[in-house]
Coordinates of C-alpha atoms in Angstrom, one line a residue:
M1495 CA -41.3 -26.9 -95.2
E1496 CA -39.0 -30.0 -95.4
K1497 CA -40.2 -32.9 -97.6
R1498 CA -41.4 -36.0 -95.8
L1499 CA -39.8 -38.2 -98.4
K1500 CA -36.7 -36.6 -99.7
K1501 CA -36.6 -38.3 -103.1
S1502 CA -40.3 -38.3 -104.0
R1503 CA -41.5 -36.5 -107.1
Y1504 CA -44.9 -35.4 -108.2
I1505 CA -45.8 -37.1 -111.5
T1506 CA -48.0 -34.6 -113.3
G1507 CA -49.1 -37.1 -115.9
F1508 CA -51.1 -38.9 -113.3
D1509 CA -53.5 -36.0 -113.2
G1510 CA -54.1 -36.7 -116.9
V1511 CA -54.8 -40.4 -116.1
R1512 CA -57.2 -39.3 -113.4
T1513 CA -58.9 -37.0 -115.9
L1514 CA -59.3 -39.8 -118.4
A1515 CA -60.7 -42.0 -115.7
V1516 CA -63.2 -39.5 -114.3
I1517 CA -64.4 -38.5 -117.8
G1518 CA -65.1 -42.1 -118.6
V1519 CA -67.1 -42.6 -115.4
I1520 CA -69.1 -39.4 -115.8
L1521 CA -70.0 -40.0 -119.5
Y1522 CA -70.9 -43.6 -118.6
H1523 CA -73.4 -42.4 -115.9
L1524 CA -74.7 -39.7 -118.3
F1525 CA -74.9 -41.9 -121.4
P1526 CA -74.6 -45.5 -120.2
Y1527 CA -75.6 -46.8 -123.7
G1528 CA -73.2 -44.4 -125.5
M1529 CA -70.0 -44.8 -123.7
T1530 CA -70.8 -48.3 -122.6
G1531 CA -67.3 -49.0 -121.2
G1532 CA -66.9 -45.8 -119.2
F1533 CA -67.3 -47.7 -116.0
L1534 CA -63.7 -49.0 -116.6
G1535 CA -62.5 -45.6 -115.4
V1536 CA -62.6 -47.1 -111.9
P1537 CA -60.0 -49.8 -112.5
I1538 CA -57.7 -47.0 -113.7
F1539 CA -58.2 -45.2 -110.4
F1540 CA -57.4 -48.5 -108.6
V1541 CA -54.2 -49.1 -110.6
V1542 CA -53.0 -45.6 -109.9
S1543 CA -53.8 -45.9 -106.2
G1544 CA -52.1 -49.2 -105.9
Y1545 CA -49.0 -48.0 -107.6
L1546 CA -48.7 -44.6 -105.9
I1547 CA -49.5 -45.8 -102.3
T1548 CA -47.1 -48.8 -102.6
D1549 CA -44.4 -46.7 -104.2
L1550 CA -44.6 -44.1 -101.4
L1551 CA -44.6 -46.8 -98.7
I1552 CA -41.5 -48.4 -100.2
Q1553 CA -39.8 -45.0 -100.3
E1554 CA -40.6 -44.4 -96.7
Y1555 CA -39.2 -47.8 -95.7
D1556 CA -36.0 -47.3 -97.7
Q1557 CA -35.5 -43.8 -96.2
N1558 CA -36.4 -44.5 -92.6
D1559 CA -36.1 -48.3 -92.3
R1560 CA -39.7 -48.2 -91.0
I1561 CA -43.2 -47.2 -92.0
D1562 CA -45.2 -44.9 -89.7
I1563 CA -48.5 -46.7 -90.0
K1564 CA -50.4 -44.3 -87.7
S1565 CA -49.2 -41.2 -89.7
F1566 CA -50.2 -43.0 -92.9
Y1567 CA -53.8 -43.5 -91.6
V1568 CA -54.0 -39.9 -90.4
R1569 CA -52.9 -38.6 -93.9
R1570 CA -55.4 -40.8 -95.7
M1571 CA -58.2 -39.8 -93.4
K1572 CA -57.4 -36.1 -93.7
R1573 CA -57.3 -36.5 -97.5
L1574 CA -60.4 -38.5 -98.0
Y1575 CA -62.8 -38.2 -95.1
P1576 CA -63.8 -34.5 -95.2
A1577 CA -65.2 -34.6 -98.7
L1578 CA -66.7 -38.1 -98.3
I1579 CA -68.5 -37.2 -95.0
T1580 CA -69.7 -33.9 -96.5
M1581 CA -71.1 -35.6 -99.6
V1582 CA -72.8 -38.4 -97.6
M1583 CA -74.3 -36.1 -95.0
T1584 CA -75.4 -33.4 -97.5
T1585 CA -77.0 -36.0 -99.7
A1586 CA -78.7 -37.6 -96.6
A1587 CA -80.0 -34.1 -95.6
F1588 CA -81.4 -33.5 -99.1
I1589 CA -83.1 -36.9 -99.0
T1590 CA -84.6 -36.1 -95.6
L1591 CA -86.1 -32.8 -96.9
F1592 CA -86.9 -33.5 -100.5
A1593 CA -86.9 -37.3 -101.2
R1594 CA -88.4 -38.9 -98.2
D1595 CA -89.5 -42.0 -100.0
S1596 CA -85.7 -42.9 -100.1
L1597 CA -85.2 -42.8 -96.4
G1598 CA -85.6 -46.5 -95.9
K1599 CA -82.0 -47.6 -95.5
L1600 CA -80.4 -44.2 -95.0
R1601 CA -78.9 -45.0 -91.6
D1602 CA -77.2 -48.1 -92.9
V1603 CA -75.9 -46.3 -95.9
I1604 CA -74.3 -43.6 -93.7
V1605 CA -72.7 -46.1 -91.3
T1606 CA -71.4 -48.4 -94.0
N1607 CA -69.8 -45.5 -95.9
V1608 CA -68.2 -44.1 -92.7
F1609 CA -66.6 -47.4 -92.1
Y1610 CA -65.8 -48.1 -95.8
V1611 CA -67.8 -51.3 -96.1
Y1612 CA -70.6 -49.9 -98.3
N1613 CA -69.8 -52.3 -101.2
W1614 CA -70.6 -55.3 -99.0
F1615 CA -73.8 -53.6 -98.0
Q1616 CA -74.7 -53.3 -101.7
V1617 CA -73.9 -57.0 -102.2
A1618 CA -76.0 -58.1 -99.1
N1619 CA -78.9 -56.0 -100.4
H1620 CA -78.7 -57.3 -104.0
E1621 CA -78.3 -53.8 -105.4
S1622 CA -77.7 -53.6 -109.1
Y1623 CA -75.0 -51.3 -110.5
F1624 CA -76.4 -51.7 -114.0
D1625 CA -80.1 -50.9 -113.4
K1626 CA -80.3 -47.5 -115.1
F1627 CA -84.0 -47.2 -114.6
G1628 CA -86.1 -46.8 -111.6
N1629 CA -85.3 -45.3 -108.2
Q1630 CA -81.5 -45.2 -108.3
S1631 CA -79.5 -44.5 -105.2
P1632 CA -77.3 -41.4 -105.2
F1633 CA -74.8 -43.4 -103.2
T1634 CA -74.3 -46.2 -105.7
H1635 CA -70.9 -45.1 -106.9
L1636 CA -69.4 -45.1 -103.4
W1637 CA -68.7 -48.9 -103.6
S1638 CA -65.2 -48.1 -105.1
L1639 CA -64.3 -45.8 -102.3
S1640 CA -65.1 -48.6 -99.8
I1641 CA -62.7 -50.9 -101.6
E1642 CA -60.0 -48.3 -101.6
G1643 CA -60.6 -47.6 -97.9
Q1644 CA -60.2 -51.3 -97.1
F1645 CA -57.0 -51.3 -99.1
Y1646 CA -55.6 -48.3 -97.2
L1647 CA -56.4 -50.0 -93.9
I1648 CA -54.4 -53.2 -94.5
W1649 CA -51.8 -52.1 -97.1
P1650 CA -49.1 -50.4 -94.9
I1651 CA -49.1 -53.5 -92.7
V1652 CA -48.8 -55.8 -95.7
I1653 CA -46.0 -53.8 -97.3
L1654 CA -44.1 -53.5 -94.0
L1655 CA -44.3 -57.3 -93.6
L1656 CA -43.2 -57.9 -97.2
L1657 CA -40.2 -55.5 -96.9
R1658 CA -39.1 -56.8 -93.6
F1659 CA -39.3 -60.5 -94.1
I1660 CA -39.1 -60.9 -97.9
R1661 CA -36.4 -58.5 -99.0
S1662 CA -36.4 -59.5 -102.7
K1663 CA -38.3 -57.0 -104.8
Q1664 CA -38.8 -59.7 -107.5
T1665 CA -40.3 -62.1 -105.0
N1666 CA -42.7 -59.4 -103.6
F1667 CA -43.7 -58.6 -107.2
D1668 CA -44.4 -62.3 -107.8
I1669 CA -46.5 -62.6 -104.6
L1670 CA -48.7 -59.6 -105.5
L1671 CA -49.0 -60.8 -109.1
I1672 CA -50.2 -64.2 -107.9
A1673 CA -52.7 -62.5 -105.5
A1674 CA -54.0 -60.4 -108.5
F1675 CA -54.5 -63.6 -110.5
V1676 CA -56.4 -65.2 -107.6
S1677 CA -58.7 -62.2 -107.4
A1678 CA -59.3 -62.3 -111.2
L1679 CA -59.9 -66.0 -111.0
L1680 CA -62.5 -65.4 -108.2
M1681 CA -64.3 -63.0 -110.5
I1682 CA -64.4 -65.7 -113.2
I1683 CA -65.6 -68.4 -110.8
L1684 CA -68.3 -66.3 -109.0
F1685 CA -69.6 -64.7 -112.2
K1686 CA -72.9 -66.3 -113.2
P1687 CA -73.8 -65.9 -117.0
G1688 CA -77.3 -64.6 -117.5
Q1689 CA -77.5 -63.1 -114.1
D1690 CA -76.9 -59.5 -112.9
P1691 CA -73.0 -59.3 -112.4
S1692 CA -73.2 -56.8 -109.5
R1693 CA -71.9 -59.3 -106.9
V1694 CA -68.6 -59.6 -108.7
Y1695 CA -68.6 -56.0 -109.7
Y1696 CA -68.9 -54.7 -106.1
G1697 CA -66.9 -57.4 -104.2
T1698 CA -63.5 -56.5 -102.8
D1699 CA -62.3 -60.0 -103.4
T1700 CA -63.2 -59.9 -107.1
R1701 CA -62.0 -56.3 -107.8
M1702 CA -58.8 -56.2 -105.8
F1703 CA -56.7 -57.4 -108.8
S1704 CA -56.5 -53.9 -110.3
I1705 CA -55.0 -52.4 -107.1
L1706 CA -52.7 -55.4 -106.7
L1707 CA -51.4 -55.1 -110.2
G1708 CA -50.6 -51.4 -109.6
A1709 CA -48.9 -52.3 -106.3
A1710 CA -46.9 -55.1 -107.9
L1711 CA -45.6 -52.6 -110.5
A1712 CA -44.2 -50.4 -107.7
F1713 CA -41.8 -53.1 -106.6
L1714 CA -40.1 -53.4 -110.0
W1715 CA -40.7 -49.9 -111.3
P1716 CA -40.0 -47.5 -108.4
S1717 CA -40.6 -43.9 -109.5
T1718 CA -37.5 -42.5 -107.8
K1719 CA -35.0 -45.1 -109.3
L1720 CA -35.9 -44.9 -113.0
K1721 CA -33.3 -43.3 -115.3
E1722 CA -34.1 -39.8 -116.5
N1723 CA -32.1 -40.1 -119.6
L1724 CA -32.8 -43.0 -122.0
Q1725 CA -31.4 -43.8 -125.4
S1726 CA -33.7 -43.2 -128.3
G1727 CA -34.6 -46.9 -128.8
P1728 CA -35.9 -47.6 -125.3
R1729 CA -37.5 -44.2 -125.1
L1730 CA -39.4 -44.7 -128.4
F1731 CA -40.4 -48.2 -127.2
L1732 CA -41.9 -46.9 -124.0
D1733 CA -43.7 -44.1 -125.9
G1734 CA -45.1 -46.6 -128.4
V1735 CA -46.3 -49.0 -125.7
G1736 CA -47.7 -46.2 -123.6
L1737 CA -49.5 -44.6 -126.6
G1738 CA -50.8 -48.0 -127.7
S1739 CA -52.2 -48.8 -124.2
L1740 CA -53.8 -45.3 -124.1
L1741 CA -55.6 -45.8 -127.4
L1742 CA -56.8 -49.3 -126.5
I1743 CA -58.1 -47.9 -123.2
V1744 CA -60.1 -45.3 -125.0
L1745 CA -61.4 -47.8 -127.5
M1746 CA -62.6 -50.1 -124.7
F1747 CA -64.4 -47.2 -123.1
F1748 CA -66.6 -47.3 -126.2
K1749 CA -66.7 -51.0 -127.0
M1750 CA -66.9 -52.8 -123.7
N1751 CA -70.3 -53.4 -122.0
G1752 CA -70.6 -53.8 -118.2
E1753 CA -73.2 -56.7 -118.6
S1754 CA -71.1 -58.6 -121.2
E1755 CA -69.7 -61.9 -120.1
L1756 CA -66.3 -61.0 -121.6
V1757 CA -65.8 -58.2 -119.0
Y1758 CA -65.9 -60.7 -116.1
L1759 CA -64.2 -63.6 -117.9
G1760 CA -60.9 -61.8 -118.3
G1761 CA -61.8 -58.5 -120.0
M1762 CA -61.5 -56.3 -116.9
F1763 CA -58.2 -58.0 -115.9
F1764 CA -56.8 -57.3 -119.4
F1765 CA -58.0 -53.7 -119.1
S1766 CA -56.2 -53.4 -115.8
L1767 CA -53.0 -54.7 -117.4
L1768 CA -53.3 -52.0 -120.0
S1769 CA -53.7 -49.4 -117.2
V1770 CA -50.6 -50.8 -115.6
I1771 CA -48.6 -50.3 -118.8
L1772 CA -49.9 -46.8 -119.2
V1773 CA -49.1 -45.9 -115.5
G1774 CA -45.6 -47.4 -115.9
T1775 CA -44.8 -45.4 -119.0
I1776 CA -46.1 -42.2 -117.4
A1777 CA -44.1 -42.8 -114.3
H1778 CA -40.8 -43.2 -116.2
P1779 CA -39.0 -39.9 -116.4
G1780 CA -37.1 -40.9 -119.5
A1781 CA -40.3 -41.4 -121.6
D1782 CA -42.5 -38.8 -123.1
M1783 CA -45.9 -40.1 -121.9
N1784 CA -45.8 -37.9 -118.7
R1785 CA -45.4 -34.8 -120.8
L1786 CA -48.1 -35.9 -123.2
L1787 CA -50.7 -36.2 -120.4
T1788 CA -49.6 -32.9 -118.7
N1789 CA -51.4 -29.7 -119.4
P1790 CA -53.3 -27.1 -117.4
V1791 CA -56.8 -28.6 -118.1
F1792 CA -55.7 -32.1 -117.0
T1793 CA -54.0 -30.7 -114.0
W1794 CA -57.1 -28.8 -112.9
V1795 CA -59.4 -31.8 -113.4
G1796 CA -57.0 -34.3 -112.0
K1797 CA -56.5 -32.5 -108.8
R1798 CA -60.3 -32.3 -108.4
S1799 CA -61.0 -35.8 -109.6
Y1800 CA -61.8 -37.2 -106.2
G1801 CA -64.5 -34.5 -105.6
I1802 CA -65.8 -34.9 -109.1
Y1803 CA -66.2 -38.6 -108.6
L1804 CA -67.8 -38.1 -105.2
Y1805 CA -70.4 -35.4 -106.2
Q1806 CA -71.3 -36.6 -109.7
Y1807 CA -73.9 -39.2 -108.9
P1808 CA -76.1 -37.3 -106.4
I1809 CA -76.0 -34.2 -108.6
M1810 CA -77.1 -36.2 -111.7
I1811 CA -79.9 -38.1 -109.9
F1812 CA -81.3 -35.1 -108.0
Y1813 CA -81.2 -32.9 -111.0
E1814 CA -82.9 -35.4 -113.3
Q1815 CA -85.6 -36.0 -110.6
K1816 CA -86.6 -32.4 -110.9
I1817 CA -86.6 -32.3 -114.7
A1818 CA -89.8 -33.7 -116.1
N1819 CA -88.5 -34.4 -119.6
V1820 CA -84.7 -35.0 -119.9
A1821 CA -85.3 -36.8 -123.2
N1822 CA -86.3 -33.6 -124.9
H1823 CA -82.8 -32.0 -124.6
P1824 CA -80.4 -34.7 -123.4
W1825 CA -77.2 -32.9 -124.4
L1826 CA -78.3 -29.6 -122.9
H1827 CA -79.2 -31.3 -119.6
A1828 CA -75.9 -33.2 -119.6
M1829 CA -73.9 -30.0 -120.0
I1830 CA -75.8 -28.4 -117.2
E1831 CA -75.1 -31.4 -115.0
I1832 CA -71.4 -31.4 -115.9
A1833 CA -71.1 -27.7 -115.1
L1834 CA -72.8 -28.2 -111.7
I1835 CA -70.4 -31.1 -110.9
L1836 CA -67.3 -29.1 -111.8
V1837 CA -68.4 -26.0 -109.9
I1838 CA -69.3 -27.9 -106.7
S1839 CA -66.1 -30.0 -106.9
D1840 CA -64.0 -26.9 -107.3
I1841 CA -65.7 -25.3 -104.2
S1842 CA -65.1 -28.5 -102.3
Y1843 CA -61.5 -28.7 -103.3
R1844 CA -60.7 -25.0 -102.5
F1845 CA -62.6 -24.5 -99.3
L1846 CA -62.9 -28.0 -97.9
E1847 CA -60.4 -30.6 -99.1
L1848 CA -57.2 -28.5 -99.2
P1849 CA -57.8 -26.6 -95.9
L1850 CA -58.7 -29.7 -93.9
Q1851 CA -55.9 -31.8 -95.5
H1852 CA -53.5 -29.5 -93.7
F1853 CA -55.6 -28.7 -90.7
D1854 CA -54.3 -29.5 -87.2
Y1855 CA -57.2 -31.5 -85.7
S1856 CA -55.9 -31.1 -82.2
R1857 CA -57.1 -27.5 -82.4
T1858 CA -60.7 -28.5 -83.4
F1859 CA -62.5 -27.6 -80.2
M1860 CA -60.5 -24.4 -79.9
V1861 CA -61.4 -23.3 -83.5
I1862 CA -65.1 -24.2 -82.9
K1863 CA -65.1 -22.2 -79.7
D1864 CA -63.5 -19.2 -81.5
V1865 CA -65.9 -19.4 -84.4
F1866 CA -69.0 -19.0 -82.1
S1867 CA -67.4 -16.5 -79.8
K1868 CA -68.6 -12.9 -79.8
N1869 CA -65.2 -11.6 -80.9
S1870 CA -64.6 -14.3 -83.4
S1871 CA -61.7 -13.7 -85.9
Y1872 CA -63.3 -16.1 -88.4
G1873 CA -66.2 -13.9 -89.4
W1874 CA -67.9 -15.4 -92.5
K1875 CA -66.8 -18.9 -91.5
R1876 CA -69.4 -18.8 -88.7
I1877 CA -72.1 -19.0 -91.5
W1878 CA -70.5 -22.1 -92.9
A1879 CA -70.3 -23.6 -89.4
V1880 CA -74.0 -23.0 -88.8
L1881 CA -74.9 -24.5 -92.2
A1882 CA -72.7 -27.6 -91.5
T1883 CA -74.5 -28.0 -88.2
L1884 CA -77.9 -27.8 -89.8
V1885 CA -76.9 -30.3 -92.5
L1886 CA -75.6 -32.7 -89.8
V1887 CA -78.7 -32.4 -87.7
T1888 CA -81.0 -32.9 -90.7
A1889 CA -79.1 -35.9 -91.9
T1890 CA -79.1 -37.5 -88.5
W1891 CA -82.9 -36.9 -88.2
G1892 CA -83.3 -38.6 -91.6
A1893 CA -81.2 -41.5 -90.5
F1894 CA -83.5 -42.3 -87.6
D1895 CA -86.8 -41.2 -89.1
K1896 CA -89.2 -43.5 -90.8
P1897 CA -90.2 -42.7 -94.4
R1898 CA -93.7 -41.6 -94.8
A1899 CA -95.6 -42.8 -97.8
S1900 CA -95.8 -40.1 -100.6
V1901 CA -97.7 -40.1 -103.8
S1902 CA -94.7 -41.4 -105.8
S1903 CA -93.8 -44.1 -103.3
S1904 CA -97.4 -45.2 -103.1
D1905 CA -97.5 -45.3 -106.9
S1906 CA -94.3 -47.3 -107.0
S1907 CA -95.7 -49.8 -104.4
D1908 CA -98.9 -50.2 -106.4
L1909 CA -97.0 -50.8 -109.6
Q1910 CA -94.8 -53.4 -108.0
K1911 CA -97.9 -55.2 -106.7
V1912 CA -99.5 -55.1 -110.1
I1913 CA -96.4 -56.5 -111.8
K1914 CA -96.0 -59.2 -109.2
N1915 CA -99.7 -60.3 -109.6
N1916 CA -99.5 -60.0 -113.4
N1917 CA -96.4 -62.3 -113.5
K1918 CA -98.3 -64.9 -111.5
Q1919 CA -101.3 -64.7 -113.7
A1920 CA -99.2 -64.7 -116.8
K1921 CA -97.6 -68.1 -115.8
K1922 CA -101.0 -69.7 -115.4
Q1923 CA -102.4 -68.2 -118.7
N1924 CA -99.2 -69.1 -120.6
T1925 CA -99.9 -72.8 -119.7
A1926 CA -103.4 -72.4 -121.0
A1927 CA -102.2 -70.6 -124.2
D1928 CA -99.8 -73.5 -124.9
K1929 CA -102.6 -76.0 -124.8
D1930 CA -104.7 -73.8 -127.2
K1931 CA -101.8 -73.2 -129.6
K1932 CA -103.3 -75.7 -132.1
K1933 CA -106.1 -73.2 -132.6
A1934 CA -103.6 -70.7 -134.0
S1935 CA -104.5 -69.3 -137.4
Q1936 CA -105.4 -65.8 -138.3
P1937 CA -108.9 -65.3 -139.8
A1938 CA -109.1 -64.7 -143.5
E1939 CA -109.1 -61.2 -145.0
K1940 CA -112.4 -59.4 -144.3
S1941 CA -114.5 -58.4 -147.2
A1942 CA -115.4 -54.8 -147.7
T1943 CA -118.9 -55.5 -146.3
E1944 CA -117.4 -57.0 -143.1
A1945 CA -115.0 -54.1 -142.7
K1946 CA -117.8 -51.6 -143.0
S1947 CA -119.9 -53.6 -140.5
Q1948 CA -116.9 -53.5 -138.0
K1949 CA -116.6 -49.8 -138.5
N1950 CA -120.2 -49.4 -137.6
E1951 CA -119.8 -51.5 -134.5
Q1952 CA -117.1 -49.0 -133.2
Q1953 CA -118.3 -47.4 -130.0
A1954 CA -118.1 -43.7 -129.4
D1955 CA -115.9 -44.3 -126.3
G1956 CA -113.3 -46.2 -128.4
E1957 CA -114.2 -49.7 -127.1
L1958 CA -113.1 -52.7 -129.2
T1959 CA -115.8 -53.9 -131.5
A1960 CA -117.3 -57.4 -131.3
S1961 CA -115.4 -58.4 -134.4
E1962 CA -112.1 -57.2 -133.0
K1963 CA -112.7 -59.0 -129.7
T1964 CA -113.5 -62.2 -131.5
K1965 CA -110.4 -62.0 -133.7
A1966 CA -108.2 -61.3 -130.7
Q1967 CA -109.6 -64.2 -128.8
N1968 CA -108.6 -66.6 -131.6
M1969 CA -105.2 -65.2 -132.2
P1970 CA -102.1 -66.8 -130.6
V1971 CA -99.5 -64.2 -129.8
T1972 CA -96.0 -64.4 -128.2
A1973 CA -95.2 -61.3 -126.2
I1974 CA -91.7 -60.5 -124.9
G1975 CA -91.0 -57.4 -122.9
D1976 CA -89.8 -55.4 -119.9
S1977 CA -91.6 -53.8 -117.0
V1978 CA -94.1 -52.0 -119.2
L1979 CA -95.4 -55.3 -120.6
A1980 CA -95.3 -56.8 -117.1
D1981 CA -97.5 -53.9 -116.0
A1982 CA -99.9 -54.4 -119.0
S1983 CA -99.8 -58.2 -119.3
S1984 CA -103.1 -58.8 -117.5
T1985 CA -104.8 -56.3 -119.7
M1986 CA -103.3 -57.8 -122.9
Q1987 CA -104.1 -61.4 -121.9
S1988 CA -107.7 -60.5 -121.1
I1989 CA -107.9 -59.3 -124.8
F1990 CA -105.7 -62.1 -126.2
P1991 CA -106.5 -65.2 -124.1
Q1992 CA -104.0 -67.2 -126.2
M1993 CA -101.1 -64.7 -125.6
Y1994 CA -97.9 -66.1 -124.2
V1995 CA -96.2 -63.4 -122.1
D1996 CA -92.5 -63.3 -120.9
A1997 CA -91.9 -60.0 -119.2
K1998 CA -89.3 -59.0 -116.7
V1999 CA -88.4 -55.8 -114.9
G2000 CA -85.2 -54.2 -116.1
R2001 CA -84.9 -56.3 -119.3
Q2002 CA -82.6 -55.0 -122.0
V2003 CA -83.2 -55.6 -125.7
H2004 CA -80.4 -58.1 -126.2
E2005 CA -81.9 -60.3 -123.4
A2006 CA -84.7 -61.2 -125.7
L2007 CA -82.3 -63.4 -127.8
P2008 CA -82.0 -66.4 -125.5
I2009 CA -85.8 -66.3 -124.9
L2010 CA -86.6 -66.3 -128.6
D2011 CA -84.0 -69.0 -129.2
S2012 CA -85.6 -71.2 -126.6
L2013 CA -89.1 -70.6 -128.0
V2014 CA -88.0 -71.4 -131.5
R2015 CA -86.2 -74.6 -130.5
R2016 CA -89.3 -75.8 -128.6
G2017 CA -91.6 -74.8 -131.5
K2018 CA -93.6 -72.4 -129.3
L2019 CA -93.0 -69.1 -131.2
T2020 CA -96.3 -68.1 -132.8
D2021 CA -96.8 -66.4 -136.1
T2022 CA -97.5 -63.1 -134.3
V2023 CA -94.8 -61.7 -132.1
L2024 CA -95.3 -58.7 -129.8
I2025 CA -92.1 -57.0 -128.4
S2026 CA -92.1 -54.3 -125.7
L2027 CA -88.4 -53.5 -125.1
G2028 CA -86.3 -50.3 -125.1
T2029 CA -87.5 -48.8 -121.8
N2030 CA -84.2 -49.7 -120.2
G2031 CA -81.9 -48.6 -122.9
P2032 CA -81.2 -48.6 -126.7
F2033 CA -80.0 -51.4 -128.8
T2034 CA -77.5 -52.0 -131.6
D2035 CA -78.0 -52.9 -135.2
S2036 CA -76.6 -56.3 -134.4
D2037 CA -79.2 -56.8 -131.7
M2038 CA -82.0 -56.0 -134.1
K2039 CA -80.5 -58.1 -136.9
Q2040 CA -80.2 -61.1 -134.6
I2041 CA -83.8 -60.7 -133.2
M2042 CA -85.4 -60.4 -136.6
G2043 CA -83.3 -63.2 -138.0
M2044 CA -84.3 -65.5 -135.1
I2045 CA -87.9 -64.7 -135.6
G2046 CA -87.7 -65.2 -139.3
P2047 CA -89.4 -63.3 -142.3
K2048 CA -92.6 -65.3 -142.2
R2049 CA -93.8 -64.1 -138.8
R2050 CA -95.3 -60.7 -138.2
V2051 CA -93.4 -58.7 -135.5
Y2052 CA -95.1 -55.8 -133.7
W2053 CA -92.8 -53.7 -131.6
I2054 CA -94.1 -51.1 -129.1
N2055 CA -91.9 -48.0 -129.0
V2056 CA -91.2 -46.2 -125.8
N2057 CA -92.6 -43.3 -123.8
V2058 CA -89.8 -42.8 -121.3
P2059 CA -89.3 -39.0 -120.9
T2060 CA -87.1 -39.3 -117.9
Q2061 CA -84.3 -41.0 -119.8
R2062 CA -82.0 -39.7 -122.5
W2063 CA -82.3 -42.7 -124.7
Q2064 CA -86.1 -42.3 -125.4
D2065 CA -85.7 -40.6 -128.8
Q2066 CA -82.7 -42.8 -129.8
V2067 CA -84.7 -46.0 -129.2
N2068 CA -87.7 -44.7 -131.2
E2069 CA -85.6 -43.4 -134.1
E2070 CA -83.8 -46.8 -134.2
L2071 CA -87.2 -48.6 -134.3
A2072 CA -88.4 -46.4 -137.1
Q2073 CA -85.3 -47.1 -139.1
A2074 CA -85.7 -50.8 -138.5
Q2075 CA -89.3 -50.7 -139.7
E2076 CA -88.1 -49.5 -143.0
K2077 CA -85.5 -52.2 -143.2
Y2078 CA -87.7 -55.2 -142.2
S2079 CA -90.9 -55.7 -144.2
N2080 CA -92.5 -57.9 -141.5
L2081 CA -91.8 -55.4 -138.7
T2082 CA -94.5 -52.9 -137.6
V2083 CA -93.7 -50.3 -134.9
I2084 CA -96.7 -49.5 -132.7
D2085 CA -96.3 -45.8 -132.0
W2086 CA -97.3 -45.7 -128.3
Y2087 CA -95.1 -42.7 -127.8
S2088 CA -97.0 -40.3 -130.1
Y2089 CA -100.3 -41.7 -128.9
S2090 CA -99.6 -41.3 -125.2
K2091 CA -97.1 -38.5 -124.8
D2092 CA -99.7 -35.8 -124.2
H2093 CA -101.6 -37.8 -121.6
P2094 CA -99.6 -37.8 -118.3
D2095 CA -102.8 -38.9 -116.5
W2096 CA -102.4 -42.3 -118.2
F2097 CA -99.2 -43.1 -116.2
Y2098 CA -97.9 -43.7 -112.8
S2099 CA -95.8 -41.0 -111.2
D2100 CA -92.7 -42.4 -113.1
N2101 CA -94.3 -41.1 -116.3
V2102 CA -93.4 -44.5 -118.0
H2103 CA -95.7 -47.3 -116.8
P2104 CA -99.4 -47.1 -117.7
S2105 CA -101.6 -46.7 -114.6
P2106 CA -105.0 -48.3 -114.2
N2107 CA -106.4 -45.2 -115.9
G2108 CA -104.0 -45.7 -118.9
L2109 CA -104.0 -49.4 -119.3
P2110 CA -107.3 -49.6 -121.2
Y2111 CA -105.9 -47.1 -123.8
F2112 CA -102.7 -49.1 -124.0
G2113 CA -104.5 -52.3 -124.5
K2114 CA -106.9 -51.1 -127.2
F2115 CA -104.2 -49.2 -129.1
V2116 CA -101.8 -52.1 -129.2
T2117 CA -104.7 -54.5 -130.0
R2118 CA -105.9 -52.5 -133.0
A2119 CA -102.3 -52.2 -134.3
I2120 CA -101.9 -56.0 -134.3
L2121 CA -105.4 -56.7 -135.7
K2122 CA -104.9 -54.1 -138.5

């Protein structure tokens, strides 16, 4: 078969780059607080796409003095659509049958993915990419494919106009570089410190710079016009620069944080520049980077990287929904999930993506007719056709069906109502607590007689004694936490009327710092501080050091550890808290995990938030730990 582009060459090292990118993304989704910068694998994909697509379009124009835009669209659709539609419709069918409480916006999700505008749907619906807790969508990661789809739609037209009316490669490079700077500047302008960064994370306008940088490189660094033989000096320079960029990329995978201001104030742009350097050194046939990133494993993974990226998120989410306690064996479950992703991606690549990439769609109806005919020559393919039809029908049914309330969705709704009402009540009681702050002082140490009397007052059912209630009523407490505290705030404030509560759903440990800083500056931080954080992810030694430093050694700090069996970081958080308790003499860890882990009836269906049945136990356990 004659090559469409006579001078084009397959750059095997790009499979290595794709492997690097997809490993980063998968490990980020599996261990978001281990490989915190793994999300940066997506800009690598963007840079590679920008470079390769632009390079191929320029080759086509140079060879034919034209660009066949229709053929470009057909090739892209045949390459991308089969796996995308399969993943979306199969996931939709699964949701329809087994996760009906997620049916709400399924039709919109399907339509926006088919037309590659799903990222704007996520922006319009204020979906967070960084909320790693709660009811996550198995479609979240598809935002990047929508951006690439929008790029493919307009790019052959843009390149054709640039090549026809602005013949200077340097000028075209400058135009694209300026456009990339504008996109990066939009990210900086639209980013709001202290708020969820998902708007700038999802937006085509604020993420296009990675693709544009790759595209700009193609004008000055065409893969077919680079010298194969370089002198040792230039070759070693390219190798050094390429290796340096690779090491920095790997380092940033571990050091960058998707919620850090630095990422959106130039960090992601800098990372994209590193990716451009790496791509450029790999593309050069005279350097050694292409050989360094070429091996059978990278080739295997790189060729399947599109499918791996597609299928990873739904596999992870649906698998973990069926596993009651991922936290018990986080690495074992991670390996099982990776194995499932690789197997399914390989099946997709062999039996779906490759065949349909070369399929003559003008024969579609003829093939369908033959598959279902009595004397069909396709045999076993009839089974696949029937399964595909069932998946399509089920997904379509789910797209138009209304979700019916289930136990879990009813629980979730009840919890949301409780948290909303508690937050309103907490604001009112916080005001009252501020007024009563002058009453703050802890009662003196009880004598042995008083302690014995309190013990005798202890009720058989575990109710707080009169002495405990009195002490709690006169004790000012500052409480900072996430959704667990928001769920329990009404219970805690009924015991501690002078408790000031600041609780927010999805709050990370480091987010306590500005809250504490504000309370300290306003003189409103009491001598007793209660913290309920860690549900949404672990923290660093630096976070703990800053928090304890801000609170100071003279205040008592009580930190409730976490019972979050559905997340891998449960044991990590609790171990870090235990270590911190040994380090800081004024820190006491309240071991809610050990007390509650064998009582699933104390929790909502998410196994994390205390239910009305569990809140009394939570309240009394935490209270006694503070009063002790």
